[in-house]
XYZ file of C-alpha atoms in Angstrom:
687
model
C 4.055 -5.753 -36.259
C 2.638 -5.686 -32.735
C 4.892 -7.024 -30.030
C 3.817 -10.221 -28.298
C 2.567 -9.844 -24.762
C 5.177 -10.824 -22.163
C 4.761 -14.328 -20.738
C 3.669 -14.114 -17.066
C 6.153 -15.656 -14.664
C 5.954 -16.976 -11.124
C 7.820 -14.730 -8.689
C 9.650 -15.407 -5.444
C 7.915 -14.245 -2.256
C 11.183 -12.824 -0.902
C 12.786 -11.031 -3.860
C 9.518 -10.808 -5.910
C 11.499 -11.520 -9.111
C 11.062 -14.593 -11.336
C 11.991 -17.788 -9.513
C 15.470 -19.208 -9.857
C 15.452 -22.847 -8.690
C 12.243 -22.618 -6.605
C 12.305 -24.593 -3.342
C 9.100 -25.545 -1.531
C 8.770 -25.576 2.281
C 6.426 -27.994 4.110
C 3.902 -25.171 4.653
C 3.554 -24.817 0.861
C 5.327 -21.478 0.359
C 8.045 -21.394 -2.305
C 11.228 -19.311 -2.536
C 14.310 -18.994 -4.720
C 17.092 -21.306 -3.602
C 19.499 -18.403 -2.999
C 16.864 -16.293 -1.241
C 15.978 -19.183 1.051
C 19.632 -19.940 1.793
C 20.344 -16.303 2.702
C 17.232 -16.129 4.870
C 18.041 -19.364 6.750
C 21.617 -18.280 7.425
C 20.505 -14.840 8.648
C 17.775 -16.372 10.810
C 20.186 -18.893 12.298
C 22.693 -16.183 13.220
C 20.101 -14.372 15.349
C 18.501 -17.535 16.726
C 19.550 -20.143 19.247
C 22.404 -22.182 17.753
C 20.804 -25.373 19.009
C 17.502 -24.650 17.300
C 16.943 -27.182 14.519
C 14.248 -25.363 12.594
C 13.479 -21.939 11.123
C 10.183 -20.066 10.633
C 8.762 -19.662 7.124
C 9.494 -16.097 5.899
C 5.809 -15.374 5.230
C 3.700 -17.483 7.627
C 6.186 -18.310 10.423
C 5.367 -22.031 10.244
C 8.361 -23.989 11.619
C 10.365 -25.760 8.878
C 13.276 -28.146 9.196
C 15.259 -30.473 6.919
C 14.824 -34.209 7.387
C 18.411 -34.474 8.614
C 18.906 -31.634 11.107
C 22.573 -32.582 11.528
C 23.453 -31.163 8.101
C 25.199 -27.811 7.900
C 22.866 -24.806 8.008
C 24.266 -23.533 4.709
C 22.878 -26.642 2.960
C 19.413 -26.682 4.532
C 17.779 -25.066 1.498
C 19.019 -27.948 -0.670
C 17.068 -30.380 1.501
C 13.721 -28.992 0.345
C 12.275 -30.198 -2.971
C 12.269 -28.167 -6.165
C 8.738 -26.962 -6.892
C 8.289 -27.916 -10.549
C 4.931 -26.151 -10.591
C 6.713 -22.830 -10.194
C 9.326 -23.381 -12.870
C 8.864 -20.389 -15.123
C 7.971 -21.017 -18.779
C 11.139 -19.478 -20.252
C 13.408 -21.490 -17.954
C 11.440 -24.673 -18.510
C 11.463 -24.317 -22.309
C 15.234 -23.905 -22.447
C 15.958 -26.786 -20.087
C 13.291 -29.379 -20.935
C 13.903 -32.068 -23.545
C 10.597 -33.625 -24.544
C 11.315 -37.359 -24.840
C 8.816 -40.189 -24.945
C 8.568 -41.813 -21.494
C 7.671 -45.374 -22.667
C 10.524 -45.272 -25.189
C 12.940 -44.174 -22.462
C 11.934 -47.209 -20.414
C 12.838 -49.276 -23.445
C 16.215 -47.499 -23.598
C 15.227 -45.514 -26.692
C 15.174 -41.743 -27.188
C 12.319 -40.564 -29.388
C 10.841 -37.041 -29.356
C 7.458 -36.729 -27.648
C 4.568 -34.962 -29.305
C 1.745 -35.294 -26.760
C 1.271 -35.314 -23.008
C -1.257 -37.659 -21.333
C -2.856 -35.746 -18.471
C -4.172 -38.968 -16.864
C -0.966 -41.030 -16.993
C 1.320 -38.031 -16.516
C 3.630 -39.120 -19.351
C 4.934 -37.764 -22.656
C 4.341 -39.915 -25.710
C 5.876 -40.066 -29.166
C 3.792 -40.604 -32.292
C 3.913 -44.425 -32.203
C 3.277 -44.648 -28.468
C 0.407 -42.181 -28.839
C -1.261 -44.476 -31.376
C -0.870 -47.478 -29.053
C -2.147 -45.395 -26.156
C -5.293 -44.419 -28.057
C -5.959 -48.020 -29.179
C -5.618 -49.482 -25.695
C -8.968 -50.053 -23.992
C -7.559 -48.940 -20.636
C -6.298 -45.600 -21.939
C -8.499 -44.869 -24.929
C -10.419 -42.167 -23.071
C -7.366 -40.431 -21.625
C -6.919 -36.784 -22.560
C -3.879 -35.983 -24.705
C -2.493 -32.499 -25.293
C 0.353 -31.322 -27.454
C 3.621 -30.840 -25.559
C 4.071 -27.545 -27.384
C 1.037 -26.133 -25.537
C 2.070 -27.309 -22.067
C 3.117 -24.384 -19.905
C 6.419 -24.462 -18.018
C 7.236 -27.650 -16.130
C 3.644 -28.716 -15.480
C 3.990 -31.761 -17.724
C 6.809 -33.041 -15.485
C 5.232 -32.196 -12.149
C 4.931 -34.853 -9.464
C 2.165 -33.719 -7.117
C 2.980 -34.522 -3.499
C 0.302 -36.887 -2.186
C 2.138 -37.772 1.040
C 0.767 -36.591 4.387
C 2.896 -33.697 5.748
C 2.303 -34.810 9.353
C 2.810 -38.567 8.960
C 5.766 -39.376 6.751
C 5.283 -41.931 3.975
C 1.522 -42.121 4.551
C -0.672 -41.575 1.480
C -3.343 -38.858 1.495
C -6.337 -40.917 0.388
C -9.349 -39.738 2.404
C -11.020 -36.366 2.861
C -12.759 -34.985 5.954
C -15.600 -32.872 4.613
C -16.372 -31.524 8.094
C -12.909 -29.914 8.330
C -12.093 -29.530 4.592
C -8.899 -31.502 5.197
C -7.015 -34.121 3.196
C -6.056 -36.989 5.512
C -4.061 -40.178 5.650
C -5.182 -43.249 7.609
C -3.316 -42.052 10.717
C -4.938 -38.603 10.550
C -8.384 -40.211 10.428
C -7.739 -42.566 13.337
C -6.096 -39.891 15.505
C -7.646 -36.523 14.699
C -10.860 -37.221 12.771
C -12.223 -40.398 14.340
C -15.342 -38.569 15.556
C -16.027 -36.754 12.275
C -19.252 -37.847 10.585
C -18.411 -37.081 6.974
C -15.245 -38.888 5.846
C -14.988 -39.563 2.100
C -12.537 -41.481 -0.096
C -10.511 -38.857 -1.886
C -11.309 -40.431 -5.261
C -14.992 -39.659 -4.664
C -14.184 -36.079 -3.690
C -12.053 -35.581 -6.800
C -14.800 -36.966 -9.001
C -17.512 -34.863 -7.390
C -15.557 -31.616 -7.313
C -14.577 -32.132 -10.960
C -18.188 -31.627 -12.045
C -18.820 -28.599 -9.876
C -15.465 -26.834 -10.137
C -15.341 -23.489 -11.942
C -13.289 -23.977 -15.067
C -11.870 -20.463 -15.101
C -10.993 -20.319 -11.390
C -12.485 -16.845 -11.021
C -11.865 -16.854 -7.267
C -8.099 -16.799 -7.768
C -8.368 -13.942 -10.241
C -10.507 -11.938 -7.816
C -8.056 -12.669 -5.011
C -5.216 -11.270 -7.136
C -7.283 -8.223 -8.113
C -8.231 -7.389 -4.517
C -4.620 -7.556 -3.337
C -3.686 -5.377 -6.316
C -6.210 -2.830 -5.007
C -4.480 -2.847 -1.630
C -1.088 -2.511 -3.285
C -2.214 0.382 -5.506
C -3.886 2.027 -2.536
C -0.665 1.850 -0.524
C 1.163 3.411 -3.486
C -1.437 6.171 -3.531
C -0.957 6.664 0.203
C 2.782 7.047 -0.383
C 2.117 9.628 -3.097
C -0.333 11.551 -0.920
C 2.095 11.534 1.989
C 4.817 12.986 -0.232
C 2.356 15.547 -1.606
C 1.377 16.645 1.897
C 5.017 16.863 2.883
C 5.793 19.051 -0.126
C 2.724 21.204 0.457
C 3.515 21.862 4.108
C 7.151 22.457 3.325
C 6.247 25.058 0.687
C 3.685 26.672 2.976
C 6.204 27.206 5.705
C 8.864 28.389 3.263
C 6.493 31.052 1.914
C 5.715 32.278 5.436
C 9.343 32.895 6.293
C 10.549 34.552 3.095
C 11.013 37.949 4.841
C 12.604 36.595 7.946
C 16.272 37.127 8.822
C 18.984 34.684 9.787
C 17.135 33.539 12.892
C 14.118 32.640 10.821
C 16.277 30.743 8.343
C 17.766 28.640 11.143
C 14.357 27.845 12.564
C 13.118 26.958 9.112
C 15.969 24.472 8.664
C 15.058 22.901 12.018
C 11.447 22.654 10.960
C 12.313 21.092 7.599
C 14.480 18.488 9.286
C 11.735 17.654 11.774
C 9.157 17.332 9.008
C 11.443 15.157 6.900
C 12.230 12.904 9.860
C 8.569 12.460 10.710
C 7.622 11.713 7.124
C 10.581 9.392 6.729
C 9.461 7.404 9.761
C 5.896 7.294 8.453
C 7.127 6.355 4.994
C 9.128 3.524 6.504
C 6.010 2.241 8.277
C 4.030 2.476 5.071
C 6.832 0.800 3.137
C 6.815 -2.070 5.629
C 3.056 -2.448 5.214
C 3.338 -2.262 1.438
C 6.065 -4.910 1.406
C 3.803 -7.268 3.349
C 0.866 -6.618 0.993
C 3.134 -6.879 -2.053
C 4.387 -10.274 -0.888
C 0.828 -11.521 -0.515
C -0.096 -10.010 -3.870
C 2.789 -11.889 -5.436
C 1.539 -15.056 -3.775
C -1.978 -14.358 -5.088
C -0.633 -13.736 -8.604
C 1.332 -16.972 -8.420
C -1.766 -18.836 -7.258
C -3.915 -17.317 -10.005
C -1.308 -18.066 -12.631
C -0.978 -21.613 -11.352
C -4.734 -22.209 -11.335
C -5.197 -20.734 -14.804
C -2.539 -23.103 -16.175
C -3.912 -26.219 -14.493
C -7.178 -26.563 -16.405
C -5.877 -28.042 -19.640
C -2.626 -29.626 -18.672
C -2.925 -32.050 -15.773
C -5.392 -34.582 -14.429
C -8.338 -33.641 -12.276
C -6.780 -35.519 -9.352
C -3.583 -33.527 -9.545
C -5.546 -30.320 -9.991
C -7.453 -31.151 -6.847
C -4.296 -31.765 -4.813
C -2.634 -28.623 -6.144
C -5.722 -26.533 -5.448
C -6.065 -27.834 -1.879
C -2.357 -27.361 -1.119
C -2.375 -23.854 -2.611
C -5.441 -22.907 -0.579
C -3.759 -24.051 2.610
C -0.537 -22.105 2.057
C -2.255 -18.908 0.903
C -4.636 -19.084 3.878
C -1.681 -19.157 6.290
C -0.051 -16.303 4.363
C -3.238 -14.224 4.467
C -3.553 -14.667 8.222
C -0.010 -13.368 8.650
C -0.618 -10.440 6.237
C -3.893 -9.529 7.920
C -2.238 -9.649 11.341
C 0.573 -7.365 10.147
C -1.547 -4.850 8.181
C -5.070 -4.610 9.572
C -3.964 -2.170 12.253
C -1.216 -0.468 10.247
C -2.443 2.816 8.730
C -1.701 3.814 5.157
C -3.022 7.378 5.364
C -1.365 10.156 7.360
C -2.935 13.595 7.720
C -0.261 16.091 8.750
C -1.237 19.623 9.771
C 0.812 22.684 10.536
C 0.445 24.654 13.754
C 2.318 27.957 13.792
C 4.232 28.603 16.961
C 3.831 32.436 17.073
C 3.297 35.480 14.916
C 5.959 36.963 12.628
C 6.316 40.119 14.776
C 7.710 37.994 17.587
C 9.965 35.948 15.341
C 13.143 36.740 17.256
C 11.664 35.263 20.398
C 10.719 31.980 18.718
C 12.335 28.678 19.632
C 10.363 26.585 17.120
C 8.343 27.290 14.009
C 5.551 24.820 14.707
C 4.540 21.298 15.568
C 3.827 18.477 13.174
C 0.693 16.536 14.161
C -0.125 13.280 12.453
C -3.512 11.563 12.299
C -3.677 8.204 10.581
C -6.393 5.985 9.130
C -6.711 2.907 6.967
C -8.406 3.900 3.739
C -11.796 2.459 2.815
C -10.292 0.894 -0.322
C -7.719 -1.129 1.627
C -10.205 -2.025 4.355
C -12.814 -3.249 1.888
C -10.219 -5.158 -0.151
C -8.884 -6.833 3.003
C -12.398 -7.873 4.063
C -13.087 -9.142 0.552
C -9.867 -11.216 0.565
C -10.744 -12.743 3.927
C -14.214 -13.674 2.657
C -12.799 -15.201 -0.541
C -10.270 -17.294 1.385
C -13.042 -18.580 3.650
C -14.989 -19.490 0.501
C -11.955 -21.233 -0.986
C -11.431 -23.243 2.194
C -15.052 -24.379 2.191
C -15.287 -25.112 -1.549
C -14.617 -28.908 -1.338
C -17.444 -29.228 1.213
C -20.050 -28.939 -1.547
C -23.396 -30.626 -1.004
C -22.711 -32.778 -4.090
C -20.285 -34.789 -1.938
C -23.032 -36.009 0.344
C -24.190 -38.796 -1.962
C -20.736 -40.413 -2.195
C -20.872 -44.038 -1.039
C -17.806 -45.807 -2.400
C -14.723 -46.636 -0.337
C -11.025 -47.066 -0.924
C -8.965 -50.101 0.117
C -7.144 -48.143 2.808
C -10.294 -46.746 4.390
C -12.574 -49.702 3.895
C -12.802 -50.342 7.614
C -14.093 -46.838 8.289
C -17.795 -46.109 8.556
C -18.851 -43.488 6.031
C -21.955 -41.541 6.920
C -24.082 -40.257 4.084
C -25.166 -36.989 5.659
C -25.960 -33.552 4.376
C -22.769 -31.518 4.407
C -22.817 -28.152 6.161
C -20.630 -25.251 5.112
C -17.416 -24.705 7.053
C -18.069 -22.206 9.828
C -16.182 -18.965 9.472
C -13.734 -18.120 12.223
C -14.934 -15.653 14.828
C -12.830 -12.547 15.424
C -11.696 -13.017 19.025
C -11.548 -9.247 19.439
C -15.192 -8.625 18.572
C -16.923 -11.975 19.135
C -18.713 -12.853 22.340
C -17.725 -15.705 24.678
C -20.173 -18.004 26.430
C -19.862 -20.879 28.895
C -21.093 -24.076 27.221
C -20.179 -26.693 29.837
C -19.199 -26.999 33.500
C -17.664 -29.985 35.295
C -18.543 -30.332 38.974
C -15.714 -31.404 41.286
C -17.899 -34.075 42.894
C -18.077 -35.999 39.601
C -14.303 -36.516 39.489
C -14.016 -38.844 42.517
C -11.610 -38.782 45.486
C -12.228 -37.116 48.848
C -9.977 -34.100 48.305
C -11.381 -31.324 46.120
C -9.575 -31.562 42.748
C -7.121 -28.802 41.876
C -6.591 -28.887 38.119
C -3.345 -26.952 37.703
C -2.338 -27.608 34.084
C -3.561 -29.300 30.936
C -2.963 -30.160 27.281
C -5.025 -31.265 24.297
C -3.877 -34.593 22.835
C -3.776 -35.627 19.173
C -7.182 -37.211 19.787
C -8.665 -33.855 20.878
C -8.842 -35.259 24.409
C -8.024 -33.092 27.427
C -5.332 -34.369 29.822
C -5.072 -32.412 33.090
C -3.026 -32.532 36.294
C -4.911 -32.928 39.594
C -2.455 -31.676 42.238
C -4.654 -32.480 45.252
C -5.136 -36.156 44.374
C -1.732 -37.008 42.816
C -3.130 -37.960 39.432
C -3.791 -37.011 35.814
C -7.379 -36.807 34.583
C -8.406 -37.629 31.012
C -11.468 -36.015 29.431
C -12.776 -36.999 25.995
C -13.431 -34.546 23.161
C -16.836 -33.709 24.708
C -15.073 -32.855 28.005
C -16.522 -35.837 29.843
C -14.289 -37.461 32.477
C -13.148 -40.894 31.228
C -9.965 -42.035 33.011
C -7.440 -41.492 35.826
C -3.649 -41.998 35.841
C -2.082 -42.120 39.304
C 1.277 -40.299 39.460
C 2.563 -41.030 42.980
C 3.415 -37.365 43.499
C 1.847 -33.928 43.248
C 1.674 -32.964 39.506
C 1.890 -29.220 38.926
C 1.878 -28.811 35.149
C 1.906 -30.802 31.910
C 3.099 -29.905 28.419
C 3.351 -31.624 25.041
C 6.847 -32.723 24.026
C 8.971 -32.284 20.937
C 7.639 -35.349 19.086
C 4.255 -37.030 18.713
C 2.820 -38.698 21.849
C 5.560 -37.229 24.106
C 4.477 -35.358 27.255
C 6.339 -33.856 30.207
C 4.808 -33.657 33.703
C 6.265 -31.437 36.456
C 5.845 -33.197 39.821
C 6.571 -31.699 43.243
C 9.988 -32.901 44.530
C 10.038 -35.593 41.812
C 11.378 -33.498 38.913
C 9.935 -33.727 35.412
C 8.469 -37.022 34.198
C 9.066 -37.740 30.520
C 6.150 -39.907 29.388
C 4.492 -41.319 26.296
C 0.742 -40.949 25.938
C -0.504 -43.221 23.163
C -3.885 -44.900 22.560
C -5.161 -43.758 25.936
C -2.206 -45.244 27.846
C 0.388 -43.276 29.836
C 3.906 -44.787 30.006
C 6.808 -43.370 32.037
C 9.997 -43.112 29.956
C 12.440 -41.301 32.264
C 12.848 -38.612 34.921
C 14.561 -35.248 34.414
C 15.984 -33.281 37.323
C 14.871 -29.652 37.700
C 14.897 -26.885 40.357
C 12.912 -27.827 43.455
C 10.701 -24.727 43.134
C 9.585 -25.611 39.596
C 5.936 -24.828 38.944
C 4.960 -24.257 35.303
C 6.823 -25.906 32.401
C 6.957 -25.431 28.618
C 8.874 -26.796 25.633
C 10.492 -24.692 22.899
C 12.649 -26.436 20.303
C 15.173 -28.599 22.154
C 14.706 -26.673 25.421
C 12.548 -27.296 28.472
C 11.532 -24.098 30.273
C 10.599 -24.162 33.958
C 9.020 -21.358 35.984
C 10.364 -20.993 39.534
C 9.657 -18.379 42.215
C 11.963 -15.730 40.770
C 13.267 -17.128 37.492
C 12.348 -18.724 34.198
C 15.048 -21.367 33.771
C 15.960 -22.709 30.317
C 17.126 -26.337 30.491
C 18.311 -29.046 28.152
C 16.450 -32.376 28.075
C 19.212 -33.656 30.368
C 18.294 -31.132 33.072
C 21.227 -28.723 32.566
C 20.258 -25.057 33.064
C 21.640 -22.973 30.170
C 19.921 -19.628 30.698
C 17.879 -17.737 33.311
C 15.291 -14.963 32.949
C 14.563 -13.014 36.119
C 10.948 -12.281 37.040
C 8.725 -11.805 40.072
C 5.674 -13.594 41.465
C 5.161 -17.176 42.623
C 3.059 -20.063 41.309
C 3.092 -19.032 37.677
C 2.863 -20.776 34.343
C 4.439 -20.482 30.904
C 3.465 -20.570 27.236
C 5.675 -20.762 24.139
C 5.203 -19.872 20.456
C 7.341 -22.194 18.330
C 6.943 -20.162 15.131
C 8.508 -17.037 16.648
C 10.751 -18.687 19.286
C 9.094 -16.610 22.034
C 8.214 -17.410 25.641
C 5.287 -15.875 27.540
C 5.371 -15.555 31.320
C 4.145 -13.283 34.095
C 6.308 -10.888 36.095
C 4.292 -10.027 39.201
C 1.113 -8.595 37.561
C 2.649 -7.999 34.118
C 2.499 -10.305 31.096
C 5.879 -10.491 29.339
C 6.731 -11.877 25.907
C 10.454 -12.456 25.194
C 12.520 -13.985 22.416
C 14.393 -16.935 23.825
C 17.237 -16.765 21.296
C 18.226 -13.130 21.894
C 16.724 -12.390 25.352
C 14.879 -9.454 23.727
C 11.678 -8.376 25.466
C 9.067 -8.223 22.685
C 6.440 -6.595 24.878
C 5.354 -6.072 28.472
C 1.595 -5.833 28.988
C 0.230 -4.222 32.121
C -3.342 -3.535 33.260
C -4.181 -2.125 36.708
C -7.221 -4.388 37.063
C -5.292 -7.608 36.456
C -4.260 -9.061 39.810
C -2.392 -12.267 40.538
C -2.225 -13.702 36.994
C -1.584 -17.461 37.046
C -2.495 -19.518 33.986
C -1.481 -18.412 30.493
C -2.220 -19.970 27.087
C -1.903 -19.155 23.375
C -4.252 -19.655 20.436
C -3.139 -20.401 16.869
C -2.649 -16.670 16.177
C -0.473 -16.160 19.290
C -3.108 -14.200 21.195
C -2.401 -14.718 24.915
C -5.183 -15.814 27.338
C -4.403 -14.951 30.970
C -6.249 -16.026 34.150
C -6.373 -13.418 36.899
C -6.824 -15.493 40.047
C -7.577 -12.529 42.308
C -9.259 -10.350 39.665
C -11.582 -13.238 38.747
C -11.523 -12.915 34.959
C -9.812 -14.093 31.770
C -8.024 -11.422 29.721
C -6.915 -11.556 26.066
C -3.642 -9.880 24.975
C -2.763 -9.261 21.317
C 0.363 -10.873 19.726
C 2.257 -7.563 19.843
C 1.014 -6.594 23.325
C -0.539 -3.375 22.001
C -4.051 -4.076 23.253
C -6.006 -6.208 25.673
C -9.580 -7.300 26.215
C -11.458 -8.871 29.124
C -12.949 -11.998 27.559
C -14.857 -13.190 30.618
C -15.372 -10.515 33.267
C -17.147 -12.907 35.641
C -16.988 -16.662 35.151
C -20.117 -18.784 35.372
C -19.464 -20.624 38.669
C -15.727 -20.051 39.259
C -14.593 -17.195 41.495
C -10.835 -17.736 41.307
C -9.681 -18.972 37.881
C -6.352 -20.788 37.982
C -5.445 -22.401 34.662
C -6.496 -21.751 31.051
C -6.038 -24.355 28.268
C -6.690 -23.054 24.740
C -7.768 -25.517 22.065
C -5.174 -25.595 19.238
C -7.750 -25.589 16.399
C -11.215 -24.861 17.798
C -12.228 -21.440 19.060
C -12.769 -22.543 22.640
C -10.831 -22.725 25.894
C -11.036 -24.403 29.301
C -10.724 -22.525 32.613
C -10.072 -24.351 35.908
C -10.640 -23.204 39.490
C -8.570 -22.882 42.648
C -10.186 -25.882 44.460
C -13.803 -24.784 44.104
C -16.998 -26.819 43.697
C -16.682 -26.416 39.927
C -13.424 -27.893 38.626
C -13.525 -26.528 35.083
C -15.647 -24.554 32.648
C -15.618 -24.652 28.832
C -15.978 -21.344 26.975
C -16.633 -20.925 23.245
C -16.489 -17.908 20.919
C -19.641 -16.738 19.158
C -19.924 -13.998 16.543
C -21.962 -11.011 17.682
């Protein structure tokens, strides 16, 4: 008798073994309870003790329990169990199929069917009543014996991750984003294609592929990358063995001296290959983790079709797309420049007749490439994820006209939906100036000096005008709309730790803690800081200030807890919350450091970059740096290994001062050092 095929199981993204008590983070990634606990404790040991969050192990998104005062060892318990990832074997041994209506009546009768629309198990009698009821006669019922794992008990999370206790009930087709009422009013109020989520579910139901072939292809492409990395490991070992044997054969007739040199050579070769193998192993681990995620996603999607409602399938599909997109970005960032092929050649140091004079047998030269298989698979995965992200924006949604109770006050535009625009590679795409703002249009007699800026939740631009003691507000089209008088000289502005909170550094006034809500600026309190404070930033519970010779780390009460020495005056800061890193300039260098361990991640230096002032980060932690004296904007990669001049000569600005990078759009604002043009808007375009 043939053996039954093994039942596929969901696997943890850390240990890559079947899940044991899967816990889901806010970003959507899921891990074993023990794996997550170990990771959090290890991360907390190396991080700042006062940091109340930890980065996701695969996408670096910051995660925190609701109650940050709980002990770190219990943080993993604060995250919900992901019932979707309960493996079939575990679920079958632990689940007791009881009729839900009978349980409400304090009875315990075995269930025989599962209603995918109501999300309840029903016994025989309740099934009959269910089928006879006019309200539920058309509901789909499936046998509980055919339901896979814990899907019949799953409670799909329909609460907005950004606004607690708000229901996700509308969909922005323009951004392919599920939204609550607050999201729409704050971040999508200018979008022209907002739909009730019920309409989107109904429309996508008809056009959705029943077999979810995209998820299968995604898994297969990552399997290609994984197999190709395995092949690269095998080839590397084969080359090592071949070169080792070649050298051994050449020295068979040599004496003791030759034997000693051979041992030195073998050790050198082994060390080199070990280091390369470690690099390849690191790459393979990253790809393997993503492959596991892709397998989990494919397995999840293949199980959804027959077992839960279309609404829940829609939510699960959208949430899975979001988390795997963030994971892919991290994998692509970590692997697209990491080679998985190493060509090692042997160069003989001298001829055998002069063997006794030799000090080395040869040099080991390594040339590396990324194989065509891995490159093509990576490109294919990126294309498929872009397709997945744009799938809900099907043209069939354009004729939706109904509204929900929550969104009834919104105006729904029946317009032809356009596909979601693919992201431009900032390292190959071109940059063009799309708007300039003349200083004369901003009022006041003194030429404005826009020293710092932030984007608000409304996609508005709020900037400090040092010359005229005010803040300037620009709308999402970068048109000047309002002024807020400060009463001092504002140097820099940064978003705070919570929604609507902003901090403004003011000359000789300290740091103003304010609330910016609904277009109104309200002063909350003042925080003392060093008198030479220029640029400011926020990282976790810390406020960072840039002085003439130091980057000072302060508490919200103004107490300095740490200092980082640097050179150069009038400089600004940027922080990456996901990696707990701070970016600053040291004379003409750009430095990235971990705040928790004081480790210098990289130091970027370019001879042509003179007097760097403003610095900003995009969503992938690429650094944008203004060279005030060099007159251009330079891009620096997240690891500091490469740089690129984005704008070699600005449109009408000779001395760029500040750069503000949009958090979601591929565009950035550059301001001037008191010139006739106050700011210019630049946008990426694919070549």
